[in-house]
Coordinates of C-alpha atoms in Angstrom, one line a residue:
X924 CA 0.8 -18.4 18.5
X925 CA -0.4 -15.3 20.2
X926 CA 2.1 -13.3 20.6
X927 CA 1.2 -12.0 24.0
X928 CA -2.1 -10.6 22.2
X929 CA -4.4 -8.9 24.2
X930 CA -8.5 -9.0 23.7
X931 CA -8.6 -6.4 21.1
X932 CA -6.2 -7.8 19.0
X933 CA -7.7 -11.6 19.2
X934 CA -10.6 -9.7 18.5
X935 CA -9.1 -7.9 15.5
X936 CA -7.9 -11.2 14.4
X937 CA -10.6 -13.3 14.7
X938 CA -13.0 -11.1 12.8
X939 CA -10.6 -10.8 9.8
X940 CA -10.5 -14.4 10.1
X941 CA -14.0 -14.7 9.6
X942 CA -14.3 -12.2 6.9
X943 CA -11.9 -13.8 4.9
X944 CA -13.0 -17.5 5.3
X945 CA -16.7 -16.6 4.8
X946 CA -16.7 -14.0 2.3
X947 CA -13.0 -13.8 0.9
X948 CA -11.9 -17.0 -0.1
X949 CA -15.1 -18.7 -1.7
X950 CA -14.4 -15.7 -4.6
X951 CA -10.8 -15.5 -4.0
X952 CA -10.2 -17.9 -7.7
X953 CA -12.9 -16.2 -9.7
X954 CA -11.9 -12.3 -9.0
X955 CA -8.3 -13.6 -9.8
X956 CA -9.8 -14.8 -13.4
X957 CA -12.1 -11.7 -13.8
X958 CA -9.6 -9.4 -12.4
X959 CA -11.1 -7.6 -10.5
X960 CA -13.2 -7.2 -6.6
X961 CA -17.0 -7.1 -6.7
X962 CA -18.1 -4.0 -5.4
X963 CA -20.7 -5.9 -3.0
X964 CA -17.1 -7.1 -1.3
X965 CA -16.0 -4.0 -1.1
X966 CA -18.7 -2.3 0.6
X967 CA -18.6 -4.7 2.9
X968 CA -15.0 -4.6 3.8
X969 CA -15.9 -1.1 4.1
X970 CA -19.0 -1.8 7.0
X971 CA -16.6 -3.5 9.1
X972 CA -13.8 -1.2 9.2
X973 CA -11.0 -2.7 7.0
X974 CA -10.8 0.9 4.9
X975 CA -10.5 2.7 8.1
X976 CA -8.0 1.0 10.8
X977 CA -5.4 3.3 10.7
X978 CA -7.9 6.8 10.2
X979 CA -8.4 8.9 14.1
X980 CA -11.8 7.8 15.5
X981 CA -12.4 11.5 15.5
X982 CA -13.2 10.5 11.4
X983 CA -14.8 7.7 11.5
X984 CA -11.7 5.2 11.6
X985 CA -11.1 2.3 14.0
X986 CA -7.9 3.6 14.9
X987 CA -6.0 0.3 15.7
X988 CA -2.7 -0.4 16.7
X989 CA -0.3 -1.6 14.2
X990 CA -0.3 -5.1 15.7
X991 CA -4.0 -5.5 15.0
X992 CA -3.7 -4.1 11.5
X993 CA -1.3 -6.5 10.7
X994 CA -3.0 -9.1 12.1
X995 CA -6.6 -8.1 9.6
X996 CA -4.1 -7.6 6.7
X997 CA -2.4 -10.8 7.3
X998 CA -6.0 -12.9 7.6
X999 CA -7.2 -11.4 4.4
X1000 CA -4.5 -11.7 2.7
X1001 CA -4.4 -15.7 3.7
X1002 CA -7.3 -15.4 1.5
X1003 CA -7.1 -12.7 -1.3
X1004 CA -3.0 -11.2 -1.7
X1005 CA -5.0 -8.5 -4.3
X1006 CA -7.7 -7.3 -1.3
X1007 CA -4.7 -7.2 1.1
X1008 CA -2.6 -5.3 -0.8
X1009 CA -5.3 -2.3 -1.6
X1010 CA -6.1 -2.3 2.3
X1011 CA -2.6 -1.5 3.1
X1012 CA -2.1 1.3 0.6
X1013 CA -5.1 2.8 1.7
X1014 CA -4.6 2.4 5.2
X1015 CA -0.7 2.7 5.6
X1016 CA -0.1 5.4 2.9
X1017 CA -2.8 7.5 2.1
X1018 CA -5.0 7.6 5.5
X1019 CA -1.6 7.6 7.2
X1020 CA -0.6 10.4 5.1
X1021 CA -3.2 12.3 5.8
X1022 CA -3.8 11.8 9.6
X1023 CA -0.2 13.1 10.1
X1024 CA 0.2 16.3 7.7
X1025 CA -3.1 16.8 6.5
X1026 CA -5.1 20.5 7.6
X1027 CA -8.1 19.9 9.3
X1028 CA -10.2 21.0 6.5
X1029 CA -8.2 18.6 4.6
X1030 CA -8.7 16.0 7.0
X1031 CA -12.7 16.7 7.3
X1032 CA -13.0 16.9 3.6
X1033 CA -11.2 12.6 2.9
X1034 CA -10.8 10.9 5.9
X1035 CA -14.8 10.3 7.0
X1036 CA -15.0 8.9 3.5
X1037 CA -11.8 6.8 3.6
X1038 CA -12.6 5.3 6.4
X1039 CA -15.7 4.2 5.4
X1040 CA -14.4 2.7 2.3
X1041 CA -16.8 5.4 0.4
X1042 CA -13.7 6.6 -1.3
X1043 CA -10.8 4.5 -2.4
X1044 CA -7.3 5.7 -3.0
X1045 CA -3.6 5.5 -4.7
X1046 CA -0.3 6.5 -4.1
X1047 CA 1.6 7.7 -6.5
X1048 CA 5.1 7.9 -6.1
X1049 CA 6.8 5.3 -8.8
X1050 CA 7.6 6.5 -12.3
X1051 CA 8.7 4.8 -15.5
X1052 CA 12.7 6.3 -14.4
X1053 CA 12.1 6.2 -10.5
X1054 CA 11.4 3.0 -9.1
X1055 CA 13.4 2.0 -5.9
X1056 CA 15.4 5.9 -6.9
X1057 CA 12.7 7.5 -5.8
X1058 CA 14.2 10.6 -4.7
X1059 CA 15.0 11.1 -9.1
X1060 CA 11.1 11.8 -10.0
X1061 CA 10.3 13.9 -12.9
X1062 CA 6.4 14.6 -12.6
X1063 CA 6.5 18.4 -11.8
X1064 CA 3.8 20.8 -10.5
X1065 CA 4.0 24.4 -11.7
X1066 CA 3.0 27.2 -8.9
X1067 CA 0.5 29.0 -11.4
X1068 CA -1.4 31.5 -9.4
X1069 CA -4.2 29.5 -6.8
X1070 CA -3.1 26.7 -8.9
X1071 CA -0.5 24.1 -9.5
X1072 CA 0.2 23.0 -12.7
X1073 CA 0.8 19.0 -13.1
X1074 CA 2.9 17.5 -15.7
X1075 CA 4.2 13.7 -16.0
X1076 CA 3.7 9.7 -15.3
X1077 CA 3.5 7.9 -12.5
X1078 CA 3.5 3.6 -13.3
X1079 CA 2.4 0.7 -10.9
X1080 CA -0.7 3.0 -9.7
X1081 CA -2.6 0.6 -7.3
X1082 CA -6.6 0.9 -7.5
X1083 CA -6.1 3.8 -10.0
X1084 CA -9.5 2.9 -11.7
X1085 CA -11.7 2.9 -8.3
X1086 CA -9.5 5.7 -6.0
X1087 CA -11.6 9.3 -5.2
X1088 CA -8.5 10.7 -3.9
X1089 CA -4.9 9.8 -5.2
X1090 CA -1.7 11.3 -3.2
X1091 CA 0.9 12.5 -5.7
X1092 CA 4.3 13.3 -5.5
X1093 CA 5.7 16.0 -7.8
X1094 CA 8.8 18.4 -7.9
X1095 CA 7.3 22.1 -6.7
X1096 CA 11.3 23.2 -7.4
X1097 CA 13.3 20.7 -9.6
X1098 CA 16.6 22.6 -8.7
X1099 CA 16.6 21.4 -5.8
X1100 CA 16.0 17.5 -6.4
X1101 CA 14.8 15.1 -3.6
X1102 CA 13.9 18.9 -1.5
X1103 CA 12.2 20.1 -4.0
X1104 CA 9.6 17.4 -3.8
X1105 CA 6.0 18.4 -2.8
X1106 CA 2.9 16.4 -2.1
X1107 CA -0.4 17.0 -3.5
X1108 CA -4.2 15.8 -3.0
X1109 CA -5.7 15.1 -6.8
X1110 CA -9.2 14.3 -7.0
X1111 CA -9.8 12.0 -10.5
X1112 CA -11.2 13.7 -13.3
X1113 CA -9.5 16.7 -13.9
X1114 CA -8.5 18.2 -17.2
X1115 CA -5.1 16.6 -18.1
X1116 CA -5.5 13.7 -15.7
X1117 CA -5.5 10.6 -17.5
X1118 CA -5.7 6.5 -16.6
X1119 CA -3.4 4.3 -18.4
X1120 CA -4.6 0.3 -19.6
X1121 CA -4.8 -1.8 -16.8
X1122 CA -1.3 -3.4 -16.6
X1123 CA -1.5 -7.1 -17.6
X1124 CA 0.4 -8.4 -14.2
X1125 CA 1.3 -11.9 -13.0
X1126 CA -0.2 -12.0 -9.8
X1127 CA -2.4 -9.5 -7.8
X1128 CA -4.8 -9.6 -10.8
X1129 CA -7.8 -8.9 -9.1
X1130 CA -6.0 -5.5 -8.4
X1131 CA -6.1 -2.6 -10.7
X1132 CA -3.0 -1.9 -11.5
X1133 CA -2.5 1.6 -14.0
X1134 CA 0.1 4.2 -15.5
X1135 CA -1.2 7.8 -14.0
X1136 CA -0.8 10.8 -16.6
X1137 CA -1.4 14.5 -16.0
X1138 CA -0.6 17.0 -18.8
X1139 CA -1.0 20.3 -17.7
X1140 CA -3.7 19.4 -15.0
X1141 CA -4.4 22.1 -12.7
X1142 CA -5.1 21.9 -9.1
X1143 CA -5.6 24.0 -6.5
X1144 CA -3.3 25.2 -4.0
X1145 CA -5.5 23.8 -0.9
X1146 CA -4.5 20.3 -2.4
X1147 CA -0.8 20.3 -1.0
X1148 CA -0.2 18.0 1.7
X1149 CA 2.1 19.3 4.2
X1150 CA 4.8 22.0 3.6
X1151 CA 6.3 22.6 -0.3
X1152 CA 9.6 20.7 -0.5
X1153 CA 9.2 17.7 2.1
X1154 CA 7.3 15.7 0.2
X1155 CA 9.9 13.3 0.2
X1156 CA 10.3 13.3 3.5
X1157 CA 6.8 12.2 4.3
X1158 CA 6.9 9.4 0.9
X1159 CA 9.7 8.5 3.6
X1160 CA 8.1 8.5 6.7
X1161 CA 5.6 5.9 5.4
X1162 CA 7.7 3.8 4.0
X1163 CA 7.8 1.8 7.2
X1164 CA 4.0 1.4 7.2
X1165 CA 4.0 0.0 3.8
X1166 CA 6.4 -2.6 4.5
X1167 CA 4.6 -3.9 7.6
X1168 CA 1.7 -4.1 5.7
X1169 CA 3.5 -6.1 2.5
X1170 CA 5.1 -8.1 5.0
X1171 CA 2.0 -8.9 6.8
X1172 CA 0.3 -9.7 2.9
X1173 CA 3.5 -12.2 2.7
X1174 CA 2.6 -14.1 5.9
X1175 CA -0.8 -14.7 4.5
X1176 CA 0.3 -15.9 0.8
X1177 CA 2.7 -17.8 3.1
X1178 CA 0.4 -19.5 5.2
X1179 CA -2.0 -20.3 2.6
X1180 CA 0.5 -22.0 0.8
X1181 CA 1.6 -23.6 3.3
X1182 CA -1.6 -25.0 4.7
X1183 CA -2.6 -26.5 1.2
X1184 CA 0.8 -28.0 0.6
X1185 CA -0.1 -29.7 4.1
X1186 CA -3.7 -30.9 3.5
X1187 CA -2.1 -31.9 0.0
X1188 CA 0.7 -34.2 1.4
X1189 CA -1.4 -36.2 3.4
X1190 CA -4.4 -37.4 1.0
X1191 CA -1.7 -37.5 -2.1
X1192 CA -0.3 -41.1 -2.7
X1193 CA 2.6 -42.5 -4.2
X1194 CA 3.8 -45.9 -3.9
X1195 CA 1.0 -47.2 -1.7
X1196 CA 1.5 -44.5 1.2
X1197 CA 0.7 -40.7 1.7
X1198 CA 3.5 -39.0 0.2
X1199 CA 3.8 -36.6 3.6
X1200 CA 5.3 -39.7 5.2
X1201 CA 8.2 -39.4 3.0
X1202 CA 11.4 -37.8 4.7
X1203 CA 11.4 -35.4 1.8
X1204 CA 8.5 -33.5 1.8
X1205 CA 8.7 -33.5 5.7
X1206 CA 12.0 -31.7 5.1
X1207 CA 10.2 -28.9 2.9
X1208 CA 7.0 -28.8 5.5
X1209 CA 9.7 -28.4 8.2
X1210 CA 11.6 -25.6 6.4
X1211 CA 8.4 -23.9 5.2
X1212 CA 6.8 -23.6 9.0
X1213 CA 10.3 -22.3 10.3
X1214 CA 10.1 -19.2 8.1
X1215 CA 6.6 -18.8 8.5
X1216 CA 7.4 -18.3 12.1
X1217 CA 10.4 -16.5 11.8
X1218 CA 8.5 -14.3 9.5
X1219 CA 5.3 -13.7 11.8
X1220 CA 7.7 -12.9 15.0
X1221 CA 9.6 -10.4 12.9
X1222 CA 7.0 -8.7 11.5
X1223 CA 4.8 -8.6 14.8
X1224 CA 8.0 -7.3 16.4
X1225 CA 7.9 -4.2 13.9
X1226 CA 4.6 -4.1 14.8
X1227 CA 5.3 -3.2 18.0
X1228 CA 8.2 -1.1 17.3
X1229 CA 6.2 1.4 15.3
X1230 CA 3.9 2.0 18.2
X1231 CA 6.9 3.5 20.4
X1232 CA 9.2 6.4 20.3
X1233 CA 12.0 6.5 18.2
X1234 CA 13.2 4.8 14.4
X1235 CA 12.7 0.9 13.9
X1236 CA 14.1 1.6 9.9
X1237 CA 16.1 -2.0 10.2
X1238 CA 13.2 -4.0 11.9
X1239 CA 11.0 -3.6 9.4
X1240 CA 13.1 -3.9 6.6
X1241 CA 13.9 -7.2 8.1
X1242 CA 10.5 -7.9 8.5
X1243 CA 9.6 -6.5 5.2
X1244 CA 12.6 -8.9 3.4
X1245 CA 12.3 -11.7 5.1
X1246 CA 8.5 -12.3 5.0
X1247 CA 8.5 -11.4 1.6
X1248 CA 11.5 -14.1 0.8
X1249 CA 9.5 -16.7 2.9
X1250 CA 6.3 -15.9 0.7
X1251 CA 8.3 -17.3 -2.6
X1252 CA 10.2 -19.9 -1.2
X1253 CA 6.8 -21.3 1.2
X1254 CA 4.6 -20.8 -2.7
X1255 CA 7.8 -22.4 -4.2
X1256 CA 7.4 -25.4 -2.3
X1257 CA 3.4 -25.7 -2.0
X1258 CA 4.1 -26.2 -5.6
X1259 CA 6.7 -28.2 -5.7
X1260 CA 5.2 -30.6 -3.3
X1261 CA 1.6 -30.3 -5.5
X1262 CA 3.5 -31.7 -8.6
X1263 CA 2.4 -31.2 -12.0
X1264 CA -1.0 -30.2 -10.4
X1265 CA 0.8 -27.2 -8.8
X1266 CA 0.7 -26.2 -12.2
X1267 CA -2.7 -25.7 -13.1
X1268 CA -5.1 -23.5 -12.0
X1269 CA -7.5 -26.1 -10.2
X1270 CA -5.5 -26.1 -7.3
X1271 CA -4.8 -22.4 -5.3
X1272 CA -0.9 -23.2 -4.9
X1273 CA -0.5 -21.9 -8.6
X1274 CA -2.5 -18.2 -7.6
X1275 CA -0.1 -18.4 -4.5
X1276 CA 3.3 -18.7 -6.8
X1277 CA 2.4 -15.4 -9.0
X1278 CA 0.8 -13.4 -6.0
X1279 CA 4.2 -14.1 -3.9
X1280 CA 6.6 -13.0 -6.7
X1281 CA 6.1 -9.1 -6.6
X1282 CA 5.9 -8.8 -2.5
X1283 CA 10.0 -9.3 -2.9
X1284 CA 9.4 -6.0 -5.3
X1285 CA 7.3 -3.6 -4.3
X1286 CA 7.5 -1.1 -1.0
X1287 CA 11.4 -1.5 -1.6
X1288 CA 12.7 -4.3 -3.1
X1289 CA 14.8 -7.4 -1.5
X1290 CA 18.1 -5.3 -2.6
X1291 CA 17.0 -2.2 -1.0
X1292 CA 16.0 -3.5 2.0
X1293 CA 19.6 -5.3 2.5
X1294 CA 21.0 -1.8 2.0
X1295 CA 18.7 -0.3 4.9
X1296 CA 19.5 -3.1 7.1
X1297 CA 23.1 -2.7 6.5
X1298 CA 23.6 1.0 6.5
X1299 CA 21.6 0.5 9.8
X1300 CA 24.5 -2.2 11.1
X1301 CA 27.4 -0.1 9.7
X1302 CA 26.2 3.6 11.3
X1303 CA 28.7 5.1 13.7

């Protein structure tokens, strides 16, 4: 299905396609065990332009439309959940991030870098007390002279142990709550700045995943993104980025899934015939490429929306629930239809069960999104 795609975004498609067949996949099992992405992989992601698709041209990015990023997020992550995931944090929340409120020397200083996959990134919003609450943070930074003074945790870091640059939210003026929330540029290995144990996670494992600590880390006053107080306004403002991306990483796990529970069903045999000529696993194939659709159009549809005027808060919390619902159920059922072999690790269904699980998590869980979607229904 194309999706009225035009040349650039077959393109797009097609070359994240290849990527991820060639290079991706073939490792896909052993970076899962290792935990962890080769830096050869990497760099190469980096040479073609996966780091830098949402960064201006003007710094070295590709500059795509959001259509043709979900469309190279959804092909890698057909083939890697862990790769996809740490392109669209780098893409949708820090190069975003800084593309819109950076300075220019600000902008002159990361982006070339980050586009070039030369420096990696994290964003670091989450705390131990402020997960889907995000507006409740207690990580503060102290106006000290040329300086601000960091204090607290942030949990569920992403890439911690690779990221050059990691965007941090912290109160500037805790009296004022949510508007007192600033947002800072921290550059790793500063006094006070400290990397938790990599967490020891279901699925994603090829992603680092780590607590951030600062005690009484200093950085300079240049580092503030945007004005003092709206941080939370711009952790806000790429919030819909973030979910197109996850929901784009869900398609993938989705169709991956999907397409092994296929292949599976046909060359599987029970009671001298294929078992995809039974009623009931044609049922489950049936149900599986329905949401996978439904999940693709929605999602493309945000897509779309985030390239015009105006707010498209409900689409892509729609796209954002409902591709990450059809990742569990589709993984669900590729396993289910595998049998006991599901279970084991010599067949990819099992990698696609845990990966699935958190994309109904992060970037706003399935409960928050229903409240977005609703509050969106309900408005006068």
């Amino acid at each position: 299905m194309d999706f009225e795609l035009n040349d650039d975004q077959k393109m797009m498609r097609d070359a994240a396609r290849e990527f991820a067949i060639k290079r991706v996949k073939p490792i896909a099992e052993e970076m899962d065990a290792e935990g962890h992405m080769p830096d050869d992989l990497l760099a190469e992601a980096g040479e073609l332009g996966y780091f830098g698709l949402l960064a201006p041209e003007e710094y070295g990015g590709l500059a795509v439309d959001t259509l043709s990023y979900v469309l190279a997020i959804e092909e890698i992550g057909k083939a890697c959940a862990g790769l996809a995931i740490t392109l669209s944090v780098h893409n949708s929340l820090v190069e975003k991030a800084l593309a819109i409120y950076g300075t220019e020397d600000q902008k002159k200083k990361y982006l070339p870098k980050l586009a070039t996959g030369e420096y990696l990134s994290s964003y670091c919003l989450t705390e131990p007390d402020a997960g889907t609450d995000a507006g409740s943070i207690k990580t503060q930074a102290v106006s000290m002279g040329d300086c601000y003074v960091l204090n607290g945790t942030k949990s569920w870091v992403s890439t911690a142990k690779l990221a050059k640059i990691f965007v941090v939210f912290a109160l500037t003026n805790p009296e004022a709550g949510s508007k007192g929330v600033s947002c800072l540029l921290v550059e790793p290995g500063i006094d006070g700045m400290s990397l938790g144990a990599p967490e020891k996670k279901m699925g994603l494992k090829c992603s680092d995943t780590r607590e951030v600590s600062f005690i009484d880390a200093k950085v300079p006053k240049s580092s503030l993104l945007g004005e003092e107080g709206k941080g939370f306004k711009i952790a806000l403002s790429l919030l819909a980025g973030g979910r197109i991306g996850v929901a784009a990483q869900s398609i993938g796990i989705a169709e991956a899934a999907f397409e092994e529970a296929v292949s599976y069903s046909k060359t599987r045999k029970q009671f001298g015939q294929a078992i995809c000529n039974f009623q009931a696993i044609q049922f489950k194939l049936a149900d599986m490429a329905m949401k996978i659709d439904a999940s693709r159009l929605l999602t493309y549809r945000a897509a779309v929306l985030a390239g015009a005027p105006g707010r498209f808060d409900k689409e892509t919390s729609m796209a954002k629930l409902f591709a990450s619902e059809t990742a569990n159920f589709v993984a669900n059922q590729a396993v289910q239809i595998h049998g006991g072999y599901g279970y084991v690790k010599e067949y990819p269904v099992e990698r696609y069960f845990r990966d699935a699980r958190v994309t109904e998590i992060y970037e706003g869980t399935s409960e928050a999104q229903r409240i977005v979607i609703s509050r969106d229904i309900l408005k006068d």
